[in-house]
XYZ file of C-alpha atoms in Angstrom:
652
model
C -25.726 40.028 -13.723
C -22.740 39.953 -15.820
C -21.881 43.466 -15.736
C -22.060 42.340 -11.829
C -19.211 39.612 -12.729
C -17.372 42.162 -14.686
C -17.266 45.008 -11.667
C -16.024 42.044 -9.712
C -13.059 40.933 -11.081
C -11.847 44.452 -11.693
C -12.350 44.730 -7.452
C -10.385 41.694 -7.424
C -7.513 42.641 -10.303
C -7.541 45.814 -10.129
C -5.131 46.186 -6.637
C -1.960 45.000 -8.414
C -0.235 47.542 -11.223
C 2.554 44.714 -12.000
C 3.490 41.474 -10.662
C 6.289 42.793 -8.889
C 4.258 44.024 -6.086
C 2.833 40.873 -5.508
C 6.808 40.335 -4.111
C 6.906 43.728 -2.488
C 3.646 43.462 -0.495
C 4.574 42.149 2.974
C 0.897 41.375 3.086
C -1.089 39.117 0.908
C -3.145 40.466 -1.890
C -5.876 37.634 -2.672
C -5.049 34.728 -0.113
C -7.108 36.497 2.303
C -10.135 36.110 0.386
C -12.470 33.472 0.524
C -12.460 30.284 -2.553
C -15.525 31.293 -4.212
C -14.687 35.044 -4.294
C -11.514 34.653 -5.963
C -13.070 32.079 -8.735
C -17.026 32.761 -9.016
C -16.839 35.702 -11.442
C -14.608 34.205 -13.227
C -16.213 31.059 -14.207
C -19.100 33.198 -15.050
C -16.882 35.548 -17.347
C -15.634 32.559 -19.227
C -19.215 30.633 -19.562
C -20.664 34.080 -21.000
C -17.613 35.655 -22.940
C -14.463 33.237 -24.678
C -12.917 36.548 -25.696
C -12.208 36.938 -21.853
C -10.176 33.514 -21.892
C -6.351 35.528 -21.924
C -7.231 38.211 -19.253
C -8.320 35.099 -16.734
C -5.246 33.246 -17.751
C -3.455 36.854 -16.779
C -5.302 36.565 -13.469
C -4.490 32.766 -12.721
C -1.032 34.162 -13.314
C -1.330 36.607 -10.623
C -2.380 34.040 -8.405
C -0.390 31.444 -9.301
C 2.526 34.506 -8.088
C 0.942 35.314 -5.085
C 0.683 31.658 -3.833
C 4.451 30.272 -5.079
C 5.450 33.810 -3.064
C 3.139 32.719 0.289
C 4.612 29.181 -0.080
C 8.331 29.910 -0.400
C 8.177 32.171 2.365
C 6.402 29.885 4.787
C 9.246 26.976 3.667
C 12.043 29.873 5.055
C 10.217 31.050 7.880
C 7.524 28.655 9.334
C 6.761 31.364 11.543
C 4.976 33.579 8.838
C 1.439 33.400 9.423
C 0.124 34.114 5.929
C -2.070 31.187 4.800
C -2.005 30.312 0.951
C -4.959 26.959 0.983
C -7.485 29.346 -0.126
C -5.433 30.556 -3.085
C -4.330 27.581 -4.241
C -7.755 25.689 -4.144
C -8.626 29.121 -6.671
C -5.517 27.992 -8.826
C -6.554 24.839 -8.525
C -10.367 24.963 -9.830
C -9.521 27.566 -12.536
C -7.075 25.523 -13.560
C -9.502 22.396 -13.760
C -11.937 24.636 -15.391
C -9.477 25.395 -18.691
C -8.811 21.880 -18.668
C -12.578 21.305 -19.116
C -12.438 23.575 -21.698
C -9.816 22.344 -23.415
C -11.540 19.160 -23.569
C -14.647 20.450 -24.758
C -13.548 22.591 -27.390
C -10.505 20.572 -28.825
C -9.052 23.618 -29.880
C -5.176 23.202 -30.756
C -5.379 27.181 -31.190
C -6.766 27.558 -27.250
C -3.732 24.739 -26.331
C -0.921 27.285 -28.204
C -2.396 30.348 -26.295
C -2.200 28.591 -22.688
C 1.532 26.906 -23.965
C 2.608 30.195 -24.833
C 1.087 31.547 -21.671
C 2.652 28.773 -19.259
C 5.538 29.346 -20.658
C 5.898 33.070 -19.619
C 4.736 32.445 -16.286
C 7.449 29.744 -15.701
C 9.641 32.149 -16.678
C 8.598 34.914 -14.197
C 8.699 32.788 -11.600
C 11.865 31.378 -12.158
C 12.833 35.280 -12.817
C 11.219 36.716 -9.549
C 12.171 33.663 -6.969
C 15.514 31.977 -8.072
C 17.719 34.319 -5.850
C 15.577 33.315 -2.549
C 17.643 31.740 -0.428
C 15.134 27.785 -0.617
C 16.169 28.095 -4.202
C 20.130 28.806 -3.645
C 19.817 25.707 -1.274
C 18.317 23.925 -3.968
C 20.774 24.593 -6.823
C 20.137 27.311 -9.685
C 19.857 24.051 -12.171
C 16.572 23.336 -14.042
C 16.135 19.999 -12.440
C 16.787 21.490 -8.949
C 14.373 24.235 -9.713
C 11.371 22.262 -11.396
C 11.472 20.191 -8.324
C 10.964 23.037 -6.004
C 8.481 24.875 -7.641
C 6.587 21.604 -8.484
C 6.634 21.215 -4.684
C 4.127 24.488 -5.099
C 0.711 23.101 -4.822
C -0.538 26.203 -7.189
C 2.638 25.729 -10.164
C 1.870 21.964 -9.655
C -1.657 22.972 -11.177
C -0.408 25.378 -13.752
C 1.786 22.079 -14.727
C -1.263 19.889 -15.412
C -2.561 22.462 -17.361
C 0.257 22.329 -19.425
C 0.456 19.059 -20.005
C -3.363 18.546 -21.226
C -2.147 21.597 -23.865
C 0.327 19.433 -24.737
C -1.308 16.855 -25.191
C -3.937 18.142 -27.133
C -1.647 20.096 -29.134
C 0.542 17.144 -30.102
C -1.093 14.568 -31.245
C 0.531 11.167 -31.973
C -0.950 9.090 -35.213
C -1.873 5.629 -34.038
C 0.521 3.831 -35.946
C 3.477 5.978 -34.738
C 3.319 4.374 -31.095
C 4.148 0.857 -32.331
C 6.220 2.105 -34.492
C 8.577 3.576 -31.800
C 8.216 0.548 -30.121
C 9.740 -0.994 -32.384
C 12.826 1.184 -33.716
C 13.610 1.229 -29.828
C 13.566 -2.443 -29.251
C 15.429 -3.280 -32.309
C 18.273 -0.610 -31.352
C 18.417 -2.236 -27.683
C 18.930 -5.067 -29.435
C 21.515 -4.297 -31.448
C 23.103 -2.813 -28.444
C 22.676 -6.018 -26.227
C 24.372 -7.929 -29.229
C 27.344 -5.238 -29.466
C 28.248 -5.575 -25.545
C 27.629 -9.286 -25.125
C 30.026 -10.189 -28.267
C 32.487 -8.532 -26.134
C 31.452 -8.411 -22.672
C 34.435 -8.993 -20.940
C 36.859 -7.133 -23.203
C 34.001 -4.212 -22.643
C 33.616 -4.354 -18.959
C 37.396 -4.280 -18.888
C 37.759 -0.980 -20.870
C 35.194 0.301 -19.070
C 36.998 0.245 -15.758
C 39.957 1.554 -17.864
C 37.926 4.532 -18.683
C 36.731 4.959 -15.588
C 40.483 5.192 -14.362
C 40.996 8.063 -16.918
C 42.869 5.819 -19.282
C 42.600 6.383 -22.813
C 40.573 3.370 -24.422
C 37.338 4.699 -24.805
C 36.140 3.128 -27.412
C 34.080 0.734 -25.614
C 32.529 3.665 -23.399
C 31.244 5.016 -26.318
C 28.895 1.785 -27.036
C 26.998 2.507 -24.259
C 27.271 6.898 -24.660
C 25.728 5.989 -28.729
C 22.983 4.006 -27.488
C 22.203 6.112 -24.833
C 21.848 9.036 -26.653
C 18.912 7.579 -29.470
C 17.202 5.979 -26.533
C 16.989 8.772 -24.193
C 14.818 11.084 -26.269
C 12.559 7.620 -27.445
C 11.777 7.196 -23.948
C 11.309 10.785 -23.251
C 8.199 10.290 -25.778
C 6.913 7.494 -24.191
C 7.371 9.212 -20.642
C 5.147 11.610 -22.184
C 2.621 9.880 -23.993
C 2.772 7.445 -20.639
C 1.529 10.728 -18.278
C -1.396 11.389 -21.003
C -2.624 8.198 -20.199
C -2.348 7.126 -24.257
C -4.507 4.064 -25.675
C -2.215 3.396 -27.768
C 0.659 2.750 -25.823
C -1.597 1.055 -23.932
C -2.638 -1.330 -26.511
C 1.099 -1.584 -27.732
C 2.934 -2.351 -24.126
C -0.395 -5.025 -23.280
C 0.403 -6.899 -26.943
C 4.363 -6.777 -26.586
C 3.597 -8.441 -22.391
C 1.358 -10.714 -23.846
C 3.463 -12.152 -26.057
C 6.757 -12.143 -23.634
C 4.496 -13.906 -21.513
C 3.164 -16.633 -23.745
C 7.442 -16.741 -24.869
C 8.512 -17.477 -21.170
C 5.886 -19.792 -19.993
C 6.289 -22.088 -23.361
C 8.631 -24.696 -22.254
C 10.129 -25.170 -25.554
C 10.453 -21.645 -26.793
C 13.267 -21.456 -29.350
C 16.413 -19.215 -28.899
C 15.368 -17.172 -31.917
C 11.975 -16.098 -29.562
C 14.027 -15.778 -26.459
C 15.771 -13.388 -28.577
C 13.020 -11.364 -29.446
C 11.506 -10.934 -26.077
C 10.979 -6.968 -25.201
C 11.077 -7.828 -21.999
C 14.924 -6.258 -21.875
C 13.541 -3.417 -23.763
C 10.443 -2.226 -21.287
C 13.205 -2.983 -18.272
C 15.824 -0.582 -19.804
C 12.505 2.398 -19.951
C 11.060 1.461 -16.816
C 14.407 2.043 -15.144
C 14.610 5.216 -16.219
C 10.799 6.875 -16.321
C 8.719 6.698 -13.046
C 5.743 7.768 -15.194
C 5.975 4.758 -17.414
C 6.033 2.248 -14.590
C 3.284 3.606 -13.397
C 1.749 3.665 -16.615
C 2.673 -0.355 -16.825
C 1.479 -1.135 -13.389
C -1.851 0.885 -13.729
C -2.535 -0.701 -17.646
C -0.934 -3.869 -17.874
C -0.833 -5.739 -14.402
C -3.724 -8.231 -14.911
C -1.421 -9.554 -17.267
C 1.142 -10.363 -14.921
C 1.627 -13.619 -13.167
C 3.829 -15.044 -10.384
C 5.198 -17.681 -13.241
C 5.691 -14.523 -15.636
C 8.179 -12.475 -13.069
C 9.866 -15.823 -12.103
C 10.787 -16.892 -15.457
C 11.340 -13.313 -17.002
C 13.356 -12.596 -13.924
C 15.637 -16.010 -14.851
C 16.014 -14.260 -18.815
C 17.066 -10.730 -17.231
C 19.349 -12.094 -15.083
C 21.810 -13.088 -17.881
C 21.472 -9.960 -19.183
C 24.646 -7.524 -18.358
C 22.841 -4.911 -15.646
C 25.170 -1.985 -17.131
C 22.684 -2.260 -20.586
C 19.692 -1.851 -18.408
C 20.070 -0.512 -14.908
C 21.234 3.403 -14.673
C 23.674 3.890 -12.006
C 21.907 5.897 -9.248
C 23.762 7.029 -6.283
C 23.842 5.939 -2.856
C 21.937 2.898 -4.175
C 22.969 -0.963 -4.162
C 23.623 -1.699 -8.217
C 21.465 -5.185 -7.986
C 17.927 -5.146 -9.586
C 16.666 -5.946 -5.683
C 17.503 -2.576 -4.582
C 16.258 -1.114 -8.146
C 13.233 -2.777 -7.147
C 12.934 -1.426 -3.772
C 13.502 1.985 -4.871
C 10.612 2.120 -7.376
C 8.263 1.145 -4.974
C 8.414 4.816 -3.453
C 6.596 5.855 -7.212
C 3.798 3.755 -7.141
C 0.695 4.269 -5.617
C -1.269 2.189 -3.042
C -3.456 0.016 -5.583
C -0.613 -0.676 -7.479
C 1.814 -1.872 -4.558
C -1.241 -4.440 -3.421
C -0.853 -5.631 -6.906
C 2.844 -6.265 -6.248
C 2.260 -7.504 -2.585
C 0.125 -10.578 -4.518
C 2.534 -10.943 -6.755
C 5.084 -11.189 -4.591
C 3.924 -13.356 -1.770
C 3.754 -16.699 -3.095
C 7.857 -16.169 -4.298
C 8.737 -15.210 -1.058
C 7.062 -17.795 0.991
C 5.645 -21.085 -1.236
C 8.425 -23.437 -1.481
C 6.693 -25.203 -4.244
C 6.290 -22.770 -6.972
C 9.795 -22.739 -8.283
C 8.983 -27.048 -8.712
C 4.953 -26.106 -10.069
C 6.679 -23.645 -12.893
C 9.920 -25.644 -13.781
C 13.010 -26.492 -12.769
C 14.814 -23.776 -11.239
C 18.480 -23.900 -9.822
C 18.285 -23.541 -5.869
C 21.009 -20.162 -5.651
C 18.287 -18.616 -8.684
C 15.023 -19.976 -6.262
C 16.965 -18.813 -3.011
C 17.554 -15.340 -4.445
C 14.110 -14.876 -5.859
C 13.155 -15.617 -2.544
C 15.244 -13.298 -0.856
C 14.642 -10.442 -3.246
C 10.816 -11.124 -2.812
C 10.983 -10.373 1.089
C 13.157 -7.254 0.770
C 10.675 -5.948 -1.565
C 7.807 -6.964 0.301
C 9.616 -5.590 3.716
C 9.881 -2.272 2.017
C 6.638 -1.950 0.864
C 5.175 -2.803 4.236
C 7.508 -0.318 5.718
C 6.160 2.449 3.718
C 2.288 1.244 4.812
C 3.274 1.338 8.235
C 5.402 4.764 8.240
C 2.224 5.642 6.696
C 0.171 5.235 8.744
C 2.590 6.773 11.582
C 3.148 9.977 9.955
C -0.923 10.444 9.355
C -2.647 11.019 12.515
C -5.945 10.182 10.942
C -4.946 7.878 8.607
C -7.748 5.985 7.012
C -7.648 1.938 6.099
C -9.451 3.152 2.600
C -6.288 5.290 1.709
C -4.345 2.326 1.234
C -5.331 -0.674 -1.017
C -3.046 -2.961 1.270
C -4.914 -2.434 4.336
C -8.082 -1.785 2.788
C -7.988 -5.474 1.637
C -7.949 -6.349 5.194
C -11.219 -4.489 5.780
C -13.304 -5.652 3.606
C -12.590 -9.370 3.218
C -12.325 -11.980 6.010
C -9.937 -14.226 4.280
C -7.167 -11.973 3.768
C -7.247 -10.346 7.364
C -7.589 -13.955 8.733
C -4.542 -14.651 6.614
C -2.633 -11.597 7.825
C -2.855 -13.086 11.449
C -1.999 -16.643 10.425
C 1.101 -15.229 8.975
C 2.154 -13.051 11.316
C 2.081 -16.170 14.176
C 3.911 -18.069 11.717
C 7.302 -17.526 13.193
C 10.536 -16.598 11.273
C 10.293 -14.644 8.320
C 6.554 -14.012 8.158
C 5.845 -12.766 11.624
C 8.803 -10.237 10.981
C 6.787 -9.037 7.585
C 3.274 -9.406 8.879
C 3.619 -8.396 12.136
C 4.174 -4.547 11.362
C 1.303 -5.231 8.512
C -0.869 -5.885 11.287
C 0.052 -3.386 13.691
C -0.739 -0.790 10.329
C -4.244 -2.555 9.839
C -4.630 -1.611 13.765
C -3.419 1.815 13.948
C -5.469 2.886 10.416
C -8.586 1.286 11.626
C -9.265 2.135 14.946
C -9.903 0.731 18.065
C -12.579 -1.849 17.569
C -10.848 -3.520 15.017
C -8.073 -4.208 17.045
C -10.060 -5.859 19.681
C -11.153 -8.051 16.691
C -7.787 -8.703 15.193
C -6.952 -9.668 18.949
C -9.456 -11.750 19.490
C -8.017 -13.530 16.563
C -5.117 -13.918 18.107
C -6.351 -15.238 21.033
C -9.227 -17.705 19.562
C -6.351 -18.968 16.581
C -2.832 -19.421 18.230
C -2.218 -22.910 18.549
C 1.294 -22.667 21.387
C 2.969 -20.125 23.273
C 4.953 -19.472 20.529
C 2.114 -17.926 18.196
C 0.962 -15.905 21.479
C 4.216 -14.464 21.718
C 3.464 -13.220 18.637
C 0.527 -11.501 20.134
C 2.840 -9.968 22.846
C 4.557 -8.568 20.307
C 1.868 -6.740 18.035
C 0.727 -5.569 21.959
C 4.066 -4.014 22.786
C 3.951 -2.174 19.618
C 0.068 -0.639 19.743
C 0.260 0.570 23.327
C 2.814 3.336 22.554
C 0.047 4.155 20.594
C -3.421 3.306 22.620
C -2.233 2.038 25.963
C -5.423 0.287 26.738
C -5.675 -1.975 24.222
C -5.288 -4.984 25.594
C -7.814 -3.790 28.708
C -10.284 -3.084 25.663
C -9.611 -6.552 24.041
C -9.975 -8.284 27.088
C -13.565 -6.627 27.453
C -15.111 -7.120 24.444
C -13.683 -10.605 23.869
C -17.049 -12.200 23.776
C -18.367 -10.238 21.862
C -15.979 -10.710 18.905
C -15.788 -13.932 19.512
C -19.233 -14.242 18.774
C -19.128 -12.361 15.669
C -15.989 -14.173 13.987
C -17.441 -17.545 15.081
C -21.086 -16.402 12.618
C -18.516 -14.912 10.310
C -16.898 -18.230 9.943
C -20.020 -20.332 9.304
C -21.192 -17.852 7.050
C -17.768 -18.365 4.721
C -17.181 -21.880 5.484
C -21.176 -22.724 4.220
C -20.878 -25.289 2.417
C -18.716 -27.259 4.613
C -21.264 -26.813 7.695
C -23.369 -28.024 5.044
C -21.453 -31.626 4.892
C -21.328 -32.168 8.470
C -23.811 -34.341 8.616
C -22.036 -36.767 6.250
C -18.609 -36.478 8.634
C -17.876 -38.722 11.422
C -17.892 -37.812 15.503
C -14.920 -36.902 15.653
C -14.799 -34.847 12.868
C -17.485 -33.203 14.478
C -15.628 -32.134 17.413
C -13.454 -30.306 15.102
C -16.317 -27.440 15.090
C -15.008 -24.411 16.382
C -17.981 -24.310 18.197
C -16.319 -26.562 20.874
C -12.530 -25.395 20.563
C -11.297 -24.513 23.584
C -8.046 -22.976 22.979
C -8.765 -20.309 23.751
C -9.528 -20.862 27.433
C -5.806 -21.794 27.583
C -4.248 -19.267 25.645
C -6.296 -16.247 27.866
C -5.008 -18.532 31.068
C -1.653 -18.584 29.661
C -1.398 -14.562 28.824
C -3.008 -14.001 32.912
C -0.439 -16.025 34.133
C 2.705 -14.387 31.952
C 1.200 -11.285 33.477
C 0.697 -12.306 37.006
C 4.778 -14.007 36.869
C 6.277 -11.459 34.692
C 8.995 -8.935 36.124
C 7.881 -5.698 36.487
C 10.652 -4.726 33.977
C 9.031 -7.033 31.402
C 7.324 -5.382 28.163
C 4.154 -7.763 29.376
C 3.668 -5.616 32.145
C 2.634 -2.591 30.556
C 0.641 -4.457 28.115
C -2.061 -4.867 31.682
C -4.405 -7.300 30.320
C -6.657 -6.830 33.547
C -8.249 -9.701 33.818
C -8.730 -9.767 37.469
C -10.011 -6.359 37.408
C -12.430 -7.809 34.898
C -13.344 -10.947 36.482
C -17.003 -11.053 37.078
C -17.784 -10.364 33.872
C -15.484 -12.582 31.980
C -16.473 -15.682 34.484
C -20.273 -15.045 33.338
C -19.731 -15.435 29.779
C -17.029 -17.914 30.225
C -19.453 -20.053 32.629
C -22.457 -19.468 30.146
C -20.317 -20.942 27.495
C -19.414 -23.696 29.060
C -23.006 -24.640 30.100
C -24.027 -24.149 26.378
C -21.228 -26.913 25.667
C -22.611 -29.180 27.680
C -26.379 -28.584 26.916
C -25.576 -29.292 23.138
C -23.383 -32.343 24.299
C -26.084 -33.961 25.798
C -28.320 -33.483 23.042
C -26.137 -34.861 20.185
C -26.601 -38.614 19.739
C -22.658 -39.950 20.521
C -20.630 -42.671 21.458
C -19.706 -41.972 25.177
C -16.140 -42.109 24.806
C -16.569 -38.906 22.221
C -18.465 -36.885 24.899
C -16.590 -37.757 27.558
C -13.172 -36.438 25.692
C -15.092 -33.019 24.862
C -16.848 -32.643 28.529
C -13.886 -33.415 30.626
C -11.680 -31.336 28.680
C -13.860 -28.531 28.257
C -14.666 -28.516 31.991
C -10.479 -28.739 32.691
C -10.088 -25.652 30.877
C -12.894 -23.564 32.154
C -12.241 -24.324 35.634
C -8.420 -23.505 34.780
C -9.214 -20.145 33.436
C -11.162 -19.254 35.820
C -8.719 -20.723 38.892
C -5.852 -18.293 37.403
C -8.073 -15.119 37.035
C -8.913 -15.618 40.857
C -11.938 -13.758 41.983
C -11.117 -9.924 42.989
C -11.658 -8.437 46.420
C -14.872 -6.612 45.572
C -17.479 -7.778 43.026
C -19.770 -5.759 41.468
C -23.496 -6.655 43.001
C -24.884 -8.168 39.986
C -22.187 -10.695 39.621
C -21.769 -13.014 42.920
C -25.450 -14.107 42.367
C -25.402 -14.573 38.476
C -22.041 -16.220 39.246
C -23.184 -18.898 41.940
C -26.077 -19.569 39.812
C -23.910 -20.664 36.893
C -21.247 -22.767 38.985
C -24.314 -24.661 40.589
C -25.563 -25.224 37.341
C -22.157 -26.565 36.010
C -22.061 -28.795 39.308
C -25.392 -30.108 38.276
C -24.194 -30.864 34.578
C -21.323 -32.782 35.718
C -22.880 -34.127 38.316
C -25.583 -35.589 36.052
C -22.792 -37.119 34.157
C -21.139 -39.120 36.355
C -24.373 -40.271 37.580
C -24.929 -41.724 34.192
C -21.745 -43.003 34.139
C -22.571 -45.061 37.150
C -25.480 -46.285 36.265
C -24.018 -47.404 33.067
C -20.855 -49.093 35.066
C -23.707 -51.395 37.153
């Protein structure tokens, strides 16, 4: 069987003399084969024989050629039909299998031989592709170059690789970590001191330097400390994309005790001092990886009251010691802000989203956590939304760019799917008006794309059950106008199955509001009309959204929305009738004062009768309706009818 292996990977390797032809071949050499031929015998080779580890590296090599070759070529010419997926899901699991190894075996000797051996294949491909015109385009500079051949799904792999030899082969002692830490913060420090003993006489050279004028000896405050922190943070951006407990442990212990710093009301100006708050800003702002790092490790320990008051420290902070000047970027920690979000990935941002909320939109936290001047609460405030408006945006262009974008790729929307509270609170902020409809609104329309259509009925009926005045349905109208580009009978499909969601979300209600179903018995009548059981705003709010559509230009967005109720009317009179009978059946049986069931009868037959005035009746019924339907108005008739007889008798 292994002689078998062997004859097979000498088919496979044996087509290609040097790697140059792999770049000479107009057609492909191993992307044409299927996954499992290109990987099988090699997995097999290595299990059996660990002498055979270099020759498969030599033949990932190959590979890894053959696919940064297909890949380049189809990024010049989209027309090239050559498909590289096959090759690079080989790269990919052999790859992933000398990580496993790696792990297993421990071996720093193994980790030099794959170093040694990423290293030369960088080289080769750098050697064999950096005259292509993509790579011209993209600049001849290392930075340019690493990002376009990390854009290669097959030297992204290789990369990893690397990085677990890396790791492996450079181990960091425990203590060094907090160590670091330390030398780093205590340098920043030294630095804040140095530029806020002079700040204006600094600031001032350093728009005379920037002029080309000769005082540079402020500039070169900044240029020192820049140069010992850069290679400090280049370890942690490191030890941050290994994933290292004890950074971990480190960056959690210096949070936790910024945190317990900020929130003490009578923290001394010695601690305030101390914070490494400054410290963790300045390396965040410049390594991706170790945000990511903080936001994945650390964010249980961060509170609304924690980014409010460290927020109020950094902002007396000069932004020159800790932002990096980025171009074509606002230089305000808003827009820094913003700009991260694009690293971080969907959990993480839902994190932020909760964080973020309450400082954008509760107007009684800044009083709750202290006493905050009103421009600081104002621009927390403002900075809050644009964050939160950015995030949102990326959900939603999301979604758009994904034609089968699911709501359990993204943590935000997948919040919405699984708990009741927090989709019910998306809607009740979106038909808030002002500021939250403009945020929520889109969220929504997201939730509804990503989902699919029978959610959206839902989150309609939502709508339509919840809105309290026109305002809140326009609202509605507006979350309509956008989904139709999308599904253009939406609202049609809403308008069908309203009853039946209705249903559902009133059993979904009782079921999370238990235990106060449980106390009704203790609350009075009126109270008790408060059950959503006998709301009936929602009779008026579907009357209201027939009649915008029956008096609405034919230019107006409401017009293509087509609600169809008319076209719908027999069977949205049956279940509107039935409900209304079941209304009255349970309002003869409860045990009230007549004034309370008069209220709840006359209203509730006002509003059914309404609805059902404005829908009007359609030319043609289907056959099953006119009888079901004069069954139901005779037995409404007979209701009401048996009211006001009791009424009489009771007047005499």
């Amino acid at each position: 069987m292994l002689q078998r292996y062997m004859v097979d990977i000498y088919a496979i390797t044996g087509a290609v003399d040097d790697i140059g032809m792999v770049y000479r071949n107009l057609r492909p050499i191993w992307a044409n084969n299927t996954v499992s031929h290109l990987v099988d015998p090699c997995i097999k080779i290595l299990s059996k024989i660990p002498s055979s580890r270099p020759a498969v590296l030599n033949y990932v090599g190959m590979l890894t050629h053959e696919a940064t070759h297909l890949y380049l070529s189809k990024k010049e010419n989209p027309h090239i039909a050559a498909d590289s997926a096959n090759i690079e899901r080989a790269v990919r699991k052999l790859t992933s299998e000398f990580r496993r190894l790696l792990i297993r075996t421990q071996s720093k000797g193994f980790a030099f031989d794959i170093l040694v051996w990423a290293c030369n294949l960088f080289v080769e491909i750098c050697k064999y592709n950096y005259e292509r015109p993509i790579a011209k385009n993209a600049g001849i500079s290392p930075p340019s170059l690493l990002g376009l051949f990390d854009s290669c799904p097959a030297v992204s792999s290789v990369i990893k690789l690397t990085d677990k030899a890396i790791a492996l082969f450079v181990s960091f002692p425990d203590t060094i970590v907090a160590h670091l830490l330390k030398i780093g913060m205590q340098d920043f420090k030294r630095y804040l001191n140095a530029v806020l003993s002079g700040e204006y006489f600094l600031y001032y050279a350093f728009l005379l330097y920037k002029e080309g004028l000769t005082n540079q000896a402020p500039i070169e405050v900044h240029e020192n400390h820049k140069q010992k922190f850069l290679p400090i943070c280049d370890v942690f951006t490191f030890l941050a994309s290994q994933n290292n407990a004890e950074l971990r442990n480190a960056m959690r212990e210096l949070i936790s005790n910024d945190r317990e710093v900020l929130e003490n009301p009578t923290a001394t100006s010695e601690q305030l001092q101390n914070l490494s708050l400054p410290f963790l800003v300045k390396i965040v702002a410049n390594s991706a990886e170790v945000l990511r790092f903080l936001v994945h490790n650390v964010y249980d320990l961060i509170t609304t009251s924690f980014i409010i008051s460290g927020s109020k420290y950094v902002s007396q902070l000069n932004k020159q010691c800790l932002l990096p000047l980025l171009p074509n970027m606002e230089y305000t920690y808003t827009a820094f802000m913003r700009q991260i979000a694009f690293y971080l990935n969907s959990d993480a941002l839902a994190h932020i989203v909760e964080l973020m909320l309450p400082i954008a939109f509760n107007d009684n936290i800044f009083e709750k956590l202290g006493n905050y001047d009103q421009p600081f609460q104002q621009s927390m405030k403002d900075s809050a939304l644009q964050i939160l408006t950015e995030i949102i945006g990326m959900v939603v262009s999301l979604v758009h760019n994904q034609v089968m974008h699911n709501v359990g790729e993204s943590a935000l929307l997948k919040r919405c799917a699984s708990n009741f509270e927090v989709l019910e609170e998306a809607v009740q902020y979106s038909m808030a008006g002002g500021e939250k409809s403009k945020l929520f609104i889109p969220y929504v329309h997201a939730f509804c794309i990503a989902s699919g259509p029978v959610r959206t009925t839902e989150v309609i009926a939502r709508y339509i059950i919840e809105a309290k005045d026109d305002e809140q349905l326009i609202c509605l109208i507006a979350l309509l106008t956008s989904l139709i580009i999308f599904a253009p009978n939406t609202s049609e499909d809403a308008i069908i199955n309203f009853f039946a969601n209705r249903t559902t979300l009133m059993l979904e209600k009782k079921r999370e509001s238990a235990k106060k179903f449980a106390q009704i018995n203790s609350l009075s009548s009126a109270a008790f009309f408060k059950d959503d059981f006998y709301d009936i705003k929602w009779l008026y709010n579907l009357r209201t959204l027939n009649e915008w559509e029956k008096m609405a230009d034919d230019e107006h967005a409401i017009k293509s929305i087509r609600f169809e109720m008319s076209k719908h009317y027999g069977e949205l009179a049956t279940e509107i009738l039935r409900w209304a009978l079941d209304v009255l059946s349970s309002l003869k049986r409860k045990e009230k004062t007549d004034e309370s069931i008069k209220a709840v009868r006359d209203s509730t037959a006002q509003a059914v009768l309404s609805l059902c005035s404005s829908i009007g009746p359609p030319s043609v019924l289907e056959p099953k309706y006119p009888y079901k339907l004069s069954a139901q108005f005779a037995s409404l008739i007979i209701f009401l009818l048996d009211y006001v007889g009791r009424e009489m008798r009771f007047t005499k």
